[in-house]
Short mmCIF file of C-alpha atoms in Angstrom, two decimals:
data_model
loop_
_atom_site.label_atom_id
_atom_site.label_comp_id
_atom_site.label_asym_id
_atom_site.label_seq_id
_atom_site.Cartn_x
_atom_site.Cartn_y
_atom_site.Cartn_z
CA UNK V 1 -19.79 -0.90 16.04
CA UNK V 2 -21.14 -0.83 12.49
CA UNK V 3 -24.07 1.43 11.67
CA UNK V 4 -27.28 -0.37 10.69
CA UNK V 5 -31.00 0.14 10.24
CA UNK V 6 -33.89 -2.25 9.63
CA UNK V 7 -36.47 -2.01 6.87
CA UNK V 8 -39.53 -4.23 7.35
CA UNK V 9 -40.45 -5.86 4.06
CA UNK V 10 -43.24 -8.11 5.38
CA UNK V 11 -44.30 -9.61 8.73
CA UNK V 12 -41.68 -12.32 8.20
CA UNK V 13 -38.89 -10.59 6.25
CA UNK V 14 -36.64 -7.58 6.80
CA UNK V 15 -33.78 -5.82 5.04
CA UNK V 16 -30.77 -4.74 7.09
CA UNK V 17 -28.92 -1.69 5.78
CA UNK V 18 -25.35 -1.98 7.07
CA UNK V 19 -22.62 0.66 6.77
CA UNK V 20 -18.98 -0.11 7.66
CA UNK V 21 -16.39 2.66 7.93
CA UNK V 22 -12.78 2.24 6.71
CA UNK V 23 -11.59 2.02 10.33
CA UNK V 24 -14.12 -0.73 11.08
CA UNK V 25 -13.08 -2.60 7.94
CA UNK V 26 -9.35 -2.21 8.67
CA UNK V 27 -9.00 -5.47 10.72
CA UNK V 28 -10.65 -7.42 7.91
CA UNK V 29 -8.28 -5.81 5.39
CA UNK V 30 -5.27 -6.82 7.50
CA UNK V 31 -6.62 -10.33 7.82
CA UNK V 32 -7.16 -10.50 4.05
CA UNK V 33 -3.51 -9.62 3.40
CA UNK V 34 -2.43 -12.38 5.81
CA UNK V 35 -4.60 -14.98 4.06
CA UNK V 36 -3.54 -13.98 0.57
CA UNK V 37 0.11 -14.04 1.63
CA UNK V 38 -0.37 -17.67 2.61
CA UNK V 39 -1.90 -18.54 -0.76
CA UNK V 40 0.55 -17.02 -3.22
CA UNK V 41 4.14 -17.85 -4.11
CA UNK V 42 6.43 -14.90 -4.91
CA UNK V 43 10.10 -15.58 -5.73
CA UNK V 44 12.34 -14.12 -3.03
CA UNK V 45 9.68 -14.20 -0.31
CA UNK V 46 8.84 -16.95 2.14
CA UNK V 47 5.28 -18.23 2.15
CA UNK V 48 3.14 -16.03 4.36
CA UNK V 49 5.72 -13.22 4.40
CA UNK V 50 4.78 -11.42 1.19
CA UNK V 51 4.50 -7.66 1.91
CA UNK V 52 1.21 -5.85 1.26
CA UNK V 53 2.63 -3.66 -1.56
CA UNK V 54 3.74 -6.78 -3.47
CA UNK V 55 0.29 -8.33 -3.01
CA UNK V 56 -1.25 -5.09 -4.32
CA UNK V 57 0.93 -5.36 -7.43
CA UNK V 58 0.36 -9.06 -8.05
CA UNK V 59 -3.34 -9.58 -7.19
CA UNK V 60 -4.68 -6.03 -6.86
CA UNK V 61 -6.40 -4.23 -4.03
CA UNK V 62 -9.77 -5.18 -5.50
CA UNK V 63 -9.10 -8.81 -4.62
CA UNK V 64 -8.00 -7.76 -1.13
CA UNK V 65 -11.26 -5.88 -0.60
CA UNK V 66 -13.29 -8.82 -1.87
CA UNK V 67 -11.51 -11.13 0.54
CA UNK V 68 -11.94 -8.70 3.44
CA UNK V 69 -15.66 -8.27 2.82
CA UNK V 70 -16.20 -11.99 2.39
CA UNK V 71 -14.43 -12.71 5.68
CA UNK V 72 -15.95 -9.83 7.63
CA UNK V 73 -19.50 -9.82 6.37
CA UNK V 74 -20.69 -12.49 8.79
CA UNK V 75 -19.46 -10.46 11.76
CA UNK V 76 -20.99 -7.23 10.43
CA UNK V 77 -24.29 -9.05 9.94
CA UNK V 78 -24.23 -10.44 13.48
CA UNK V 79 -23.55 -6.98 14.89
CA UNK V 80 -26.51 -5.56 12.99
CA UNK V 81 -28.78 -8.41 14.10
CA UNK V 82 -27.82 -7.90 17.74
CA UNK V 83 -28.06 -4.12 17.63
CA UNK V 84 -31.51 -4.18 16.07
CA UNK V 85 -32.78 -7.19 18.07
CA UNK V 86 -33.71 -9.04 14.90
CA UNK V 87 -34.70 -12.68 15.38
CA UNK V 88 -33.56 -14.30 12.18
CA UNK V 89 -34.73 -17.46 10.43
CA UNK V 90 -33.00 -19.36 7.67
CA UNK V 91 -30.29 -18.13 5.31
CA UNK V 92 -29.65 -14.41 4.73
CA UNK V 93 -29.09 -12.97 1.26
CA UNK V 94 -26.57 -10.13 1.00
CA UNK V 95 -25.75 -7.59 -1.68
CA UNK V 96 -22.89 -5.09 -1.56
CA UNK V 97 -24.22 -1.66 -2.59
CA UNK V 98 -21.04 0.44 -2.23
CA UNK V 99 -17.46 -0.81 -2.08
CA UNK V 100 -14.47 1.01 -0.56
CA UNK V 101 -12.02 2.53 -3.03
CA UNK V 102 -9.48 0.07 -4.38
CA UNK V 103 -6.93 2.91 -4.48
CA UNK V 104 -6.71 3.72 -0.77
CA UNK V 105 -9.55 1.73 0.90
CA UNK V 106 -11.41 4.98 1.57
CA UNK V 107 -15.20 5.19 1.60
CA UNK V 108 -17.74 3.19 3.54
CA UNK V 109 -18.72 -0.37 2.74
CA UNK V 110 -22.50 -0.48 2.36
CA UNK V 111 -24.38 -3.78 2.39
CA UNK V 112 -28.04 -4.75 2.26
CA UNK V 113 -29.02 -8.08 3.78
CA UNK V 114 -32.48 -9.60 3.40
CA UNK V 115 -33.44 -12.29 5.88
CA UNK V 116 -36.57 -13.99 7.17
CA UNK V 117 -37.45 -13.21 10.77
CA UNK V 118 -39.55 -14.76 13.47
CA UNK V 119 -43.12 -13.48 13.14
CA UNK V 120 -44.73 -11.57 15.97
CA UNK V 121 -48.01 -12.97 17.30
CA UNK V 122 -49.97 -13.22 20.55
CA UNK V 123 -50.82 -16.41 22.40
CA UNK V 124 -54.46 -16.85 23.43
CA UNK V 125 -55.43 -16.87 27.10
CA UNK V 126 -54.78 -20.47 28.09
CA UNK V 127 -57.34 -20.39 30.89
CA UNK V 128 -60.06 -19.98 28.26
CA UNK V 129 -58.95 -22.94 26.12
CA UNK V 130 -60.82 -26.24 26.35
CA UNK V 131 -59.45 -29.40 24.75
CA UNK V 132 -61.62 -32.43 24.03
CA UNK V 133 -60.28 -35.96 23.71
CA UNK V 134 -61.95 -39.28 23.09
CA UNK V 135 -63.10 -41.23 26.16
CA UNK V 136 -61.28 -44.45 26.96
CA UNK V 137 -62.65 -47.76 28.10
CA UNK V 138 -61.10 -49.62 31.01
CA UNK V 139 -63.87 -52.18 31.45
CA UNK V 140 -63.66 -55.97 31.53
CA UNK V 141 -63.58 -56.15 27.72
CA UNK V 142 -60.46 -53.98 27.59
CA UNK V 143 -58.80 -56.16 30.24
CA UNK V 144 -59.76 -59.29 28.27
CA UNK V 145 -58.17 -57.83 25.15
CA UNK V 146 -54.96 -57.08 27.05
CA UNK V 147 -54.97 -60.60 28.49
CA UNK V 148 -55.44 -62.07 25.01
CA UNK V 149 -52.45 -60.08 23.75
CA UNK V 150 -50.37 -61.49 26.59
CA UNK V 151 -51.61 -65.02 25.87
CA UNK V 152 -50.67 -64.50 22.22
CA UNK V 153 -47.04 -64.05 23.23
CA UNK V 154 -47.09 -67.56 24.71
CA UNK V 155 -49.16 -69.17 21.98
CA UNK V 156 -48.02 -72.05 19.80
CA UNK V 157 -48.42 -72.48 16.05
CA UNK V 158 -50.30 -75.56 14.90
CA UNK V 159 -50.59 -76.64 11.26
CA UNK V 160 -54.21 -76.79 10.08
CA UNK V 161 -55.89 -78.08 6.94
CA UNK V 162 -58.16 -75.18 6.06
CA UNK V 163 -58.07 -71.90 4.11
CA UNK V 164 -55.87 -69.14 5.52
CA UNK V 165 -57.60 -66.40 7.51
CA UNK V 166 -56.56 -63.13 9.15
CA UNK V 167 -54.36 -63.87 12.15
CA UNK V 168 -53.02 -67.14 10.76
CA UNK V 169 -49.37 -67.70 9.98
CA UNK V 170 -48.57 -69.03 6.51
CA UNK V 171 -45.43 -70.24 4.80
CA UNK V 172 -45.02 -68.86 1.31
CA UNK V 173 -42.93 -69.26 -1.81
CA UNK V 174 -42.72 -66.04 -3.84
CA UNK V 175 -41.53 -65.28 -7.37
CA UNK V 176 -41.54 -61.71 -8.74
CA UNK V 177 -41.34 -60.99 -12.47
CA UNK V 178 -41.28 -57.83 -14.57
CA UNK V 179 -42.07 -58.14 -18.27
CA UNK V 180 -41.89 -61.92 -17.97
CA UNK V 181 -38.35 -61.89 -16.55
CA UNK V 182 -37.81 -63.20 -13.04
CA UNK V 183 -36.20 -60.54 -10.85
CA UNK V 184 -36.54 -62.07 -7.37
CA UNK V 185 -37.44 -65.30 -5.60
CA UNK V 186 -37.98 -66.25 -1.94
CA UNK V 187 -38.96 -69.59 -0.40
CA UNK V 188 -40.25 -70.57 3.02
CA UNK V 189 -41.28 -67.05 3.99
CA UNK V 190 -43.27 -66.96 7.24
CA UNK V 191 -46.00 -64.31 7.24
CA UNK V 192 -48.90 -63.35 9.51
CA UNK V 193 -52.00 -62.86 7.39
CA UNK V 194 -53.43 -59.37 7.79
CA UNK V 195 -50.26 -57.77 9.20
CA UNK V 196 -49.56 -55.85 5.97
CA UNK V 197 -45.81 -56.21 6.52
CA UNK V 198 -44.78 -57.97 3.31
CA UNK V 199 -46.15 -56.76 -0.03
CA UNK V 200 -49.09 -54.56 -0.86
CA UNK V 201 -51.96 -56.76 -2.01
CA UNK V 202 -50.67 -60.03 -0.59
CA UNK V 203 -53.32 -60.26 2.14
CA UNK V 204 -56.11 -60.14 -0.42
CA UNK V 205 -54.27 -62.61 -2.67
CA UNK V 206 -53.73 -65.37 -0.10
CA UNK V 207 -57.01 -64.95 1.78
CA UNK V 208 -58.91 -68.26 1.65
CA UNK V 209 -56.02 -70.18 0.05
CA UNK V 210 -55.14 -73.59 1.51
CA UNK V 211 -51.74 -75.30 1.59
CA UNK V 212 -50.63 -76.22 -1.94
CA UNK V 213 -52.68 -73.55 -3.69
CA UNK V 214 -51.18 -70.59 -5.54
CA UNK V 215 -52.20 -67.35 -7.21
CA UNK V 216 -50.69 -64.23 -8.76
CA UNK V 217 -51.13 -60.53 -8.03
CA UNK V 218 -49.51 -57.25 -8.96
CA UNK V 219 -47.63 -55.17 -6.41
CA UNK V 220 -45.18 -52.28 -6.24
CA UNK V 221 -41.82 -53.47 -4.95
CA UNK V 222 -40.45 -51.65 -1.91
CA UNK V 223 -36.82 -52.81 -1.89
CA UNK V 224 -33.97 -54.07 -4.01
CA UNK V 225 -32.81 -52.92 -7.42
CA UNK V 226 -36.39 -52.64 -8.68
CA UNK V 227 -37.85 -50.66 -5.76
CA UNK V 228 -40.79 -48.55 -6.89
CA UNK V 229 -41.50 -50.72 -9.95
CA UNK V 230 -44.66 -52.77 -10.36
CA UNK V 231 -44.13 -56.52 -10.62
CA UNK V 232 -46.27 -59.59 -11.07
CA UNK V 233 -45.89 -61.80 -8.01
CA UNK V 234 -46.63 -65.51 -7.97
CA UNK V 235 -47.32 -66.80 -4.47
CA UNK V 236 -47.73 -70.40 -3.30
CA UNK V 237 -49.03 -71.26 0.16
CA UNK V 238 -47.04 -74.24 1.48
CA UNK V 239 -48.52 -74.34 5.00
CA UNK V 240 -51.26 -72.71 7.08
CA UNK V 241 -50.82 -72.48 10.85
CA UNK V 242 -53.06 -71.06 13.53
CA UNK V 243 -52.00 -69.80 16.90
CA UNK V 244 -53.32 -71.72 19.87
CA UNK V 245 -53.52 -69.68 23.03
CA UNK V 246 -52.86 -71.13 26.48
CA UNK V 247 -55.79 -71.28 28.89
CA UNK V 248 -56.20 -68.19 31.05
CA UNK V 249 -55.74 -69.92 34.39
CA UNK V 250 -53.45 -69.86 37.40
CA UNK V 251 -50.84 -71.96 35.59
CA UNK V 252 -50.67 -69.38 32.82
CA UNK V 253 -50.38 -66.54 35.34
CA UNK V 254 -47.41 -68.26 36.96
CA UNK V 255 -45.78 -68.97 33.58
CA UNK V 256 -46.32 -65.53 32.03
CA UNK V 257 -45.75 -63.32 35.07
CA UNK V 258 -44.70 -63.29 38.68
CA UNK V 259 -48.29 -63.59 39.88
CA UNK V 260 -49.68 -66.75 41.46
CA UNK V 261 -53.27 -66.49 40.27
CA UNK V 262 -55.12 -65.33 37.18
CA UNK V 263 -57.16 -62.96 39.34
CA UNK V 264 -53.99 -61.16 40.46
CA UNK V 265 -52.80 -61.02 36.86
CA UNK V 266 -56.11 -59.53 35.72
CA UNK V 267 -55.92 -56.88 38.46
CA UNK V 268 -52.45 -55.91 37.28
CA UNK V 269 -53.60 -55.80 33.65
CA UNK V 270 -56.55 -53.61 34.63
CA UNK V 271 -54.11 -51.18 36.19
CA UNK V 272 -51.98 -51.24 33.07
CA UNK V 273 -54.99 -50.64 30.82
CA UNK V 274 -55.90 -47.63 32.96
CA UNK V 275 -52.36 -46.24 32.69
CA UNK V 276 -52.26 -46.81 28.94
CA UNK V 277 -55.62 -45.08 28.59
CA UNK V 278 -54.32 -42.01 30.39
CA UNK V 279 -51.24 -42.14 28.19
CA UNK V 280 -53.36 -42.18 25.04
CA UNK V 281 -55.50 -39.31 26.31
CA UNK V 282 -52.45 -37.32 27.34
CA UNK V 283 -50.83 -37.67 23.92
CA UNK V 284 -54.10 -36.70 22.23
CA UNK V 285 -54.54 -33.69 24.53
CA UNK V 286 -51.05 -32.41 23.69
CA UNK V 287 -51.77 -32.65 19.95
CA UNK V 288 -55.21 -31.05 20.29
CA UNK V 289 -53.78 -28.21 22.38
CA UNK V 290 -51.17 -27.39 19.76
CA UNK V 291 -53.85 -27.45 17.06
CA UNK V 292 -56.07 -25.14 19.15
CA UNK V 293 -53.25 -22.67 19.75
CA UNK V 294 -52.32 -22.62 16.05
CA UNK V 295 -55.95 -21.99 15.13
CA UNK V 296 -56.25 -19.16 17.66
CA UNK V 297 -52.95 -17.43 16.85
CA UNK V 298 -52.38 -15.58 13.60
CA UNK V 299 -48.90 -16.81 12.63
CA UNK V 300 -47.61 -15.65 9.24
CA UNK V 301 -45.30 -18.09 7.50
CA UNK V 302 -42.11 -17.02 5.63
CA UNK V 303 -42.92 -18.03 2.07
CA UNK V 304 -39.30 -18.33 0.90
CA UNK V 305 -38.32 -20.36 3.93
CA UNK V 306 -41.10 -22.88 3.32
CA UNK V 307 -40.41 -22.98 -0.41
CA UNK V 308 -36.74 -23.78 0.22
CA UNK V 309 -37.68 -26.51 2.69
CA UNK V 310 -40.22 -28.05 0.32
CA UNK V 311 -37.77 -27.95 -2.59
CA UNK V 312 -35.10 -29.67 -0.52
CA UNK V 313 -37.58 -32.33 0.60
CA UNK V 314 -38.89 -33.05 -2.91
CA UNK V 315 -35.41 -33.00 -4.40
CA UNK V 316 -34.33 -35.63 -1.89
CA UNK V 317 -37.27 -37.80 -2.93
CA UNK V 318 -36.76 -37.16 -6.64
CA UNK V 319 -40.32 -35.78 -6.92
CA UNK V 320 -39.81 -32.16 -7.91
CA UNK V 321 -42.45 -32.43 -10.66
CA UNK V 322 -45.11 -34.01 -8.42
CA UNK V 323 -47.44 -31.04 -7.86
CA UNK V 324 -49.91 -32.98 -5.70
CA UNK V 325 -47.14 -34.13 -3.38
CA UNK V 326 -45.66 -30.63 -3.36
CA UNK V 327 -48.97 -29.30 -2.03
CA UNK V 328 -48.98 -31.94 0.73
CA UNK V 329 -45.40 -31.22 1.75
CA UNK V 330 -46.02 -27.47 1.69
CA UNK V 331 -49.02 -27.82 4.01
CA UNK V 332 -47.06 -30.07 6.37
CA UNK V 333 -44.07 -27.69 6.40
CA UNK V 334 -46.25 -24.69 7.18
CA UNK V 335 -47.94 -26.57 10.02
CA UNK V 336 -44.58 -27.69 11.38
CA UNK V 337 -43.29 -24.12 11.26
CA UNK V 338 -46.35 -22.80 13.13
CA UNK V 339 -46.05 -25.59 15.70
CA UNK V 340 -42.43 -24.73 16.42
CA UNK V 341 -43.26 -21.03 16.68
CA UNK V 342 -46.09 -21.77 19.14
CA UNK V 343 -43.92 -23.98 21.34
CA UNK V 344 -40.98 -21.55 21.22
CA UNK V 345 -43.32 -18.74 22.24
CA UNK V 346 -44.64 -20.80 25.14
CA UNK V 347 -41.09 -21.56 26.26
CA UNK V 348 -40.22 -17.86 26.06
CA UNK V 349 -43.34 -16.65 27.90
CA UNK V 350 -42.86 -19.17 30.71
CA UNK V 351 -39.07 -18.70 30.82
CA UNK V 352 -38.44 -22.42 30.40
CA UNK V 353 -34.92 -23.56 31.24
CA UNK V 354 -33.39 -26.95 30.47
CA UNK V 355 -31.25 -28.54 33.15
CA UNK V 356 -28.31 -30.83 32.47
CA UNK V 357 -30.21 -33.73 34.07
CA UNK V 358 -33.23 -33.22 31.81
CA UNK V 359 -31.13 -33.03 28.68
CA UNK V 360 -29.12 -36.09 29.68
CA UNK V 361 -32.29 -38.08 30.34
CA UNK V 362 -33.74 -37.03 26.99
CA UNK V 363 -30.55 -38.02 25.19
CA UNK V 364 -30.56 -41.42 26.91
CA UNK V 365 -34.19 -42.01 25.91
CA UNK V 366 -33.53 -40.87 22.35
CA UNK V 367 -30.44 -43.07 22.06
CA UNK V 368 -32.50 -46.09 23.13
CA UNK V 369 -35.13 -45.22 20.54
CA UNK V 370 -32.48 -45.34 17.79
CA UNK V 371 -30.81 -48.44 19.22
CA UNK V 372 -27.58 -46.58 19.99
CA UNK V 373 -25.38 -46.29 23.06
CA UNK V 374 -25.87 -42.87 24.75
CA UNK V 375 -22.28 -41.75 24.15
CA UNK V 376 -22.43 -42.89 20.52
CA UNK V 377 -25.68 -40.95 20.09
CA UNK V 378 -24.22 -37.78 21.64
CA UNK V 379 -21.12 -38.05 19.46
CA UNK V 380 -23.32 -38.32 16.36
CA UNK V 381 -25.30 -35.24 17.40
CA UNK V 382 -22.14 -33.25 18.07
CA UNK V 383 -20.61 -34.20 14.72
CA UNK V 384 -23.69 -32.71 13.01
CA UNK V 385 -23.99 -29.78 15.44
CA UNK V 386 -27.46 -31.03 16.43
CA UNK V 387 -27.10 -30.99 20.22
CA UNK V 388 -28.60 -27.48 20.51
CA UNK V 389 -31.63 -28.72 18.59
CA UNK V 390 -32.16 -31.40 21.24
CA UNK V 391 -32.11 -28.71 23.93
CA UNK V 392 -34.81 -26.92 21.99
CA UNK V 393 -36.92 -30.08 21.85
CA UNK V 394 -36.73 -30.54 25.62
CA UNK V 395 -37.65 -26.88 26.19
CA UNK V 396 -40.64 -27.13 23.86
CA UNK V 397 -41.91 -30.26 25.55
CA UNK V 398 -41.57 -28.64 28.96
CA UNK V 399 -43.40 -25.57 27.72
CA UNK V 400 -46.21 -27.72 26.34
CA UNK V 401 -46.47 -29.55 29.68
CA UNK V 402 -46.88 -26.19 31.43
CA UNK V 403 -49.50 -25.05 28.93
CA UNK V 404 -51.41 -28.32 29.28
CA UNK V 405 -51.73 -27.65 33.00
CA UNK V 406 -53.40 -24.30 32.32
CA UNK V 407 -56.17 -25.45 29.98
CA UNK V 408 -59.33 -27.47 30.55
CA UNK V 409 -59.25 -31.05 29.25
CA UNK V 410 -62.47 -33.06 28.92
CA UNK V 411 -63.52 -36.12 26.99
CA UNK V 412 -66.25 -35.86 24.38
CA UNK V 413 -68.79 -37.03 26.98
CA UNK V 414 -67.99 -33.95 29.09
CA UNK V 415 -66.05 -35.83 31.76
CA UNK V 416 -62.91 -34.06 33.11
CA UNK V 417 -59.68 -35.85 32.23
CA UNK V 418 -56.95 -36.13 34.85
CA UNK V 419 -53.57 -35.66 33.13
CA UNK V 420 -51.45 -35.16 36.24
CA UNK V 421 -48.57 -37.13 34.76
CA UNK V 422 -48.51 -34.95 31.65
CA UNK V 423 -48.65 -31.43 33.06
CA UNK V 424 -46.26 -29.16 34.90
CA UNK V 425 -46.89 -25.99 36.86
CA UNK V 426 -44.70 -23.00 36.19
CA UNK V 427 -43.05 -22.82 39.60
CA UNK V 428 -42.28 -26.52 39.58
CA UNK V 429 -41.41 -26.97 35.92
CA UNK V 430 -37.83 -27.93 36.67
CA UNK V 431 -39.04 -30.76 38.93
CA UNK V 432 -41.83 -31.98 36.65
CA UNK V 433 -42.12 -35.61 35.70
CA UNK V 434 -39.51 -36.19 32.98
CA UNK V 435 -41.90 -38.36 31.01
CA UNK V 436 -44.13 -35.32 30.58
CA UNK V 437 -41.54 -32.57 30.31
CA UNK V 438 -38.58 -34.18 28.63
CA UNK V 439 -40.09 -36.76 26.30
CA UNK V 440 -42.92 -36.37 23.81
CA UNK V 441 -45.95 -38.46 24.77
CA UNK V 442 -46.89 -39.64 21.32
CA UNK V 443 -46.26 -43.37 21.42
CA UNK V 444 -47.85 -46.08 23.54
CA UNK V 445 -45.54 -47.77 26.03
CA UNK V 446 -44.05 -51.10 25.14
CA UNK V 447 -45.87 -54.15 26.45
CA UNK V 448 -44.22 -55.88 29.38
CA UNK V 449 -45.11 -58.91 31.46
CA UNK V 450 -46.85 -57.76 34.68
CA UNK V 451 -44.81 -57.65 37.85
CA UNK V 452 -45.81 -59.79 40.83
CA UNK V 453 -48.29 -58.26 43.27
CA UNK V 454 -47.16 -54.74 42.68
CA UNK V 455 -48.73 -51.92 40.70
CA UNK V 456 -47.12 -51.62 37.29
CA UNK V 457 -44.88 -48.59 37.04
CA UNK V 458 -45.70 -46.18 34.27
CA UNK V 459 -43.14 -46.76 31.54
CA UNK V 460 -41.21 -43.81 30.21
CA UNK V 461 -42.54 -42.39 26.99
CA UNK V 462 -40.57 -43.30 23.91
CA UNK V 463 -39.29 -40.65 21.58
CA UNK V 464 -41.24 -40.79 18.34
CA UNK V 465 -39.52 -41.42 15.04
CA UNK V 466 -37.48 -38.43 14.08
CA UNK V 467 -39.24 -35.92 11.87
CA UNK V 468 -37.52 -33.69 9.50
CA UNK V 469 -37.12 -30.32 11.14
CA UNK V 470 -38.01 -27.16 9.24
CA UNK V 471 -35.21 -24.87 8.18
CA UNK V 472 -36.86 -22.24 10.37
CA UNK V 473 -34.55 -21.89 13.35
CA UNK V 474 -34.38 -18.52 15.03
CA UNK V 475 -30.94 -17.10 15.67
CA UNK V 476 -31.72 -16.25 19.29
CA UNK V 477 -33.23 -19.66 19.89
CA UNK V 478 -30.15 -21.32 18.40
CA UNK V 479 -27.88 -19.31 20.69
CA UNK V 480 -30.01 -20.15 23.73
CA UNK V 481 -30.07 -23.82 22.81
CA UNK V 482 -26.31 -23.85 22.34
CA UNK V 483 -25.69 -22.22 25.70
CA UNK V 484 -27.87 -24.73 27.53
CA UNK V 485 -26.27 -27.59 25.62
CA UNK V 486 -22.87 -26.89 27.21
CA UNK V 487 -23.79 -28.91 30.30
CA UNK V 488 -24.53 -32.00 28.25
CA UNK V 489 -21.32 -31.55 26.30
CA UNK V 490 -19.36 -31.59 29.54
CA UNK V 491 -21.26 -34.69 30.59
CA UNK V 492 -20.31 -36.36 27.31
CA UNK V 493 -16.70 -35.16 27.63
CA UNK V 494 -16.68 -34.22 23.98
CA UNK V 495 -17.16 -30.50 23.33
CA UNK V 496 -19.40 -29.55 20.43
CA UNK V 497 -19.07 -26.54 18.23
CA UNK V 498 -21.69 -23.93 19.08
CA UNK V 499 -24.30 -23.13 16.48
CA UNK V 500 -23.83 -19.66 14.99
CA UNK V 501 -26.54 -17.08 15.39
CA UNK V 502 -27.15 -16.93 11.67
CA UNK V 503 -25.72 -18.46 8.54
CA UNK V 504 -23.09 -16.39 6.82
CA UNK V 505 -24.53 -14.29 3.98
CA UNK V 506 -22.57 -14.55 0.77
CA UNK V 507 -21.46 -11.23 -0.67
CA UNK V 508 -21.88 -10.72 -4.39
CA UNK V 509 -18.56 -10.63 -6.24
CA UNK V 510 -17.02 -7.20 -6.60
CA UNK V 511 -16.69 -5.74 -10.07
CA UNK V 512 -13.20 -5.65 -11.55
CA UNK V 513 -13.20 -1.86 -11.35
CA UNK V 514 -15.03 0.23 -8.76
CA UNK V 515 -17.01 3.29 -9.67
CA UNK V 516 -14.88 5.58 -7.53
CA UNK V 517 -11.70 4.20 -9.15
CA UNK V 518 -12.87 5.29 -12.54
#
């Protein structure tokens, strides 16, 4: 066991002082000779069979020591982290202070490793936290709106001779030019006015135009070889169509659903509106709770960790010089770091465990979100060593469901909000509703045609679009995630490589001559 001590540099950064004796370094030295023997060609010796004295003559013991330290430093670092119960974040930075003698390998190896660590903070008393969400309406107007959306799915488009208006469908011919040169052309494009799904500024340009009329406007292109450039766009409206909705009667109910009457359909839609309202409130309550916990807890943020994350993000976007955007990304990264720390702390305090069934269900839901087969999705995660991260996501969502059950949730009118489907109690966390514990409730359920004479089942929550995770991943959390991920790996029948406790610190190159050799 190597000797090590910890020096606290800040609430989020420490320096590990590590000392390795010659006996502790001996296995790494032997391993270095084996590796070097494989890499050099010496006449008269088979590859891999070059004796140590010959290696000393040809490459020098200094190179052997460098190789040994480079290979062994990760293990020495892990030992020090474990011995001192340091919960690391991000990439360590190592510096060799004293090297063993390159004459006889005597003398201790001394290394200093700086690394960010998980900050210590206290969670507030959840029983004293109150979360307010907006009230929801489930009256006749809300049911009418839901019915109109359903009727819209069965509407027909009819050509009209009038100016285009929001909600109409138009057929367009488009020509984009930059500096007078045509760079793109499209004809017969169908577009819903007001949807904002084509080009920025097009809704304002075609508003009030009738078939046969044209205009021009300027817009920033979002695709193709000229993405990001501003172009002048000429648009011609060739047809204006409005959507005619079917009558809301018994015939429509029988066509659009399995109900016989419009009254039965409206009852089912009312039930759906109520469920969707609870879903919206539940998602809002989860977000508000996280915000309240972040505001109440004093969580220091590792400056270097955030700076590295922001740099990587801006570099990927090609916006390193955009100071305004840098400030936005920095704020978002700090919030994301604090959110993960809060949820990890909740999972730790409540001893949240992730079962194989929960992880499998989460992976299935996530695969569907990305339009992938479950096995294909798992294979992709394993190839990038991301399966442990998915375990962490499930654990955090379970922890948040437990915390939500311990706080008071009201709407802004003071009315208590029943979020039974979103909370879990500690003793029953493993049996909690998977839609609350295993999947983030941040997206409204997809619209479906109502089922006949039966209450609509609450659809499973979709996984939101993937967000870029912060580089802040604690070593102990990574190990715990990896251990719990084993069950899912067996289920997938494709073992994944476990995530290491910390990234290997790179040792600075040894000088050609050591001080003790001189």
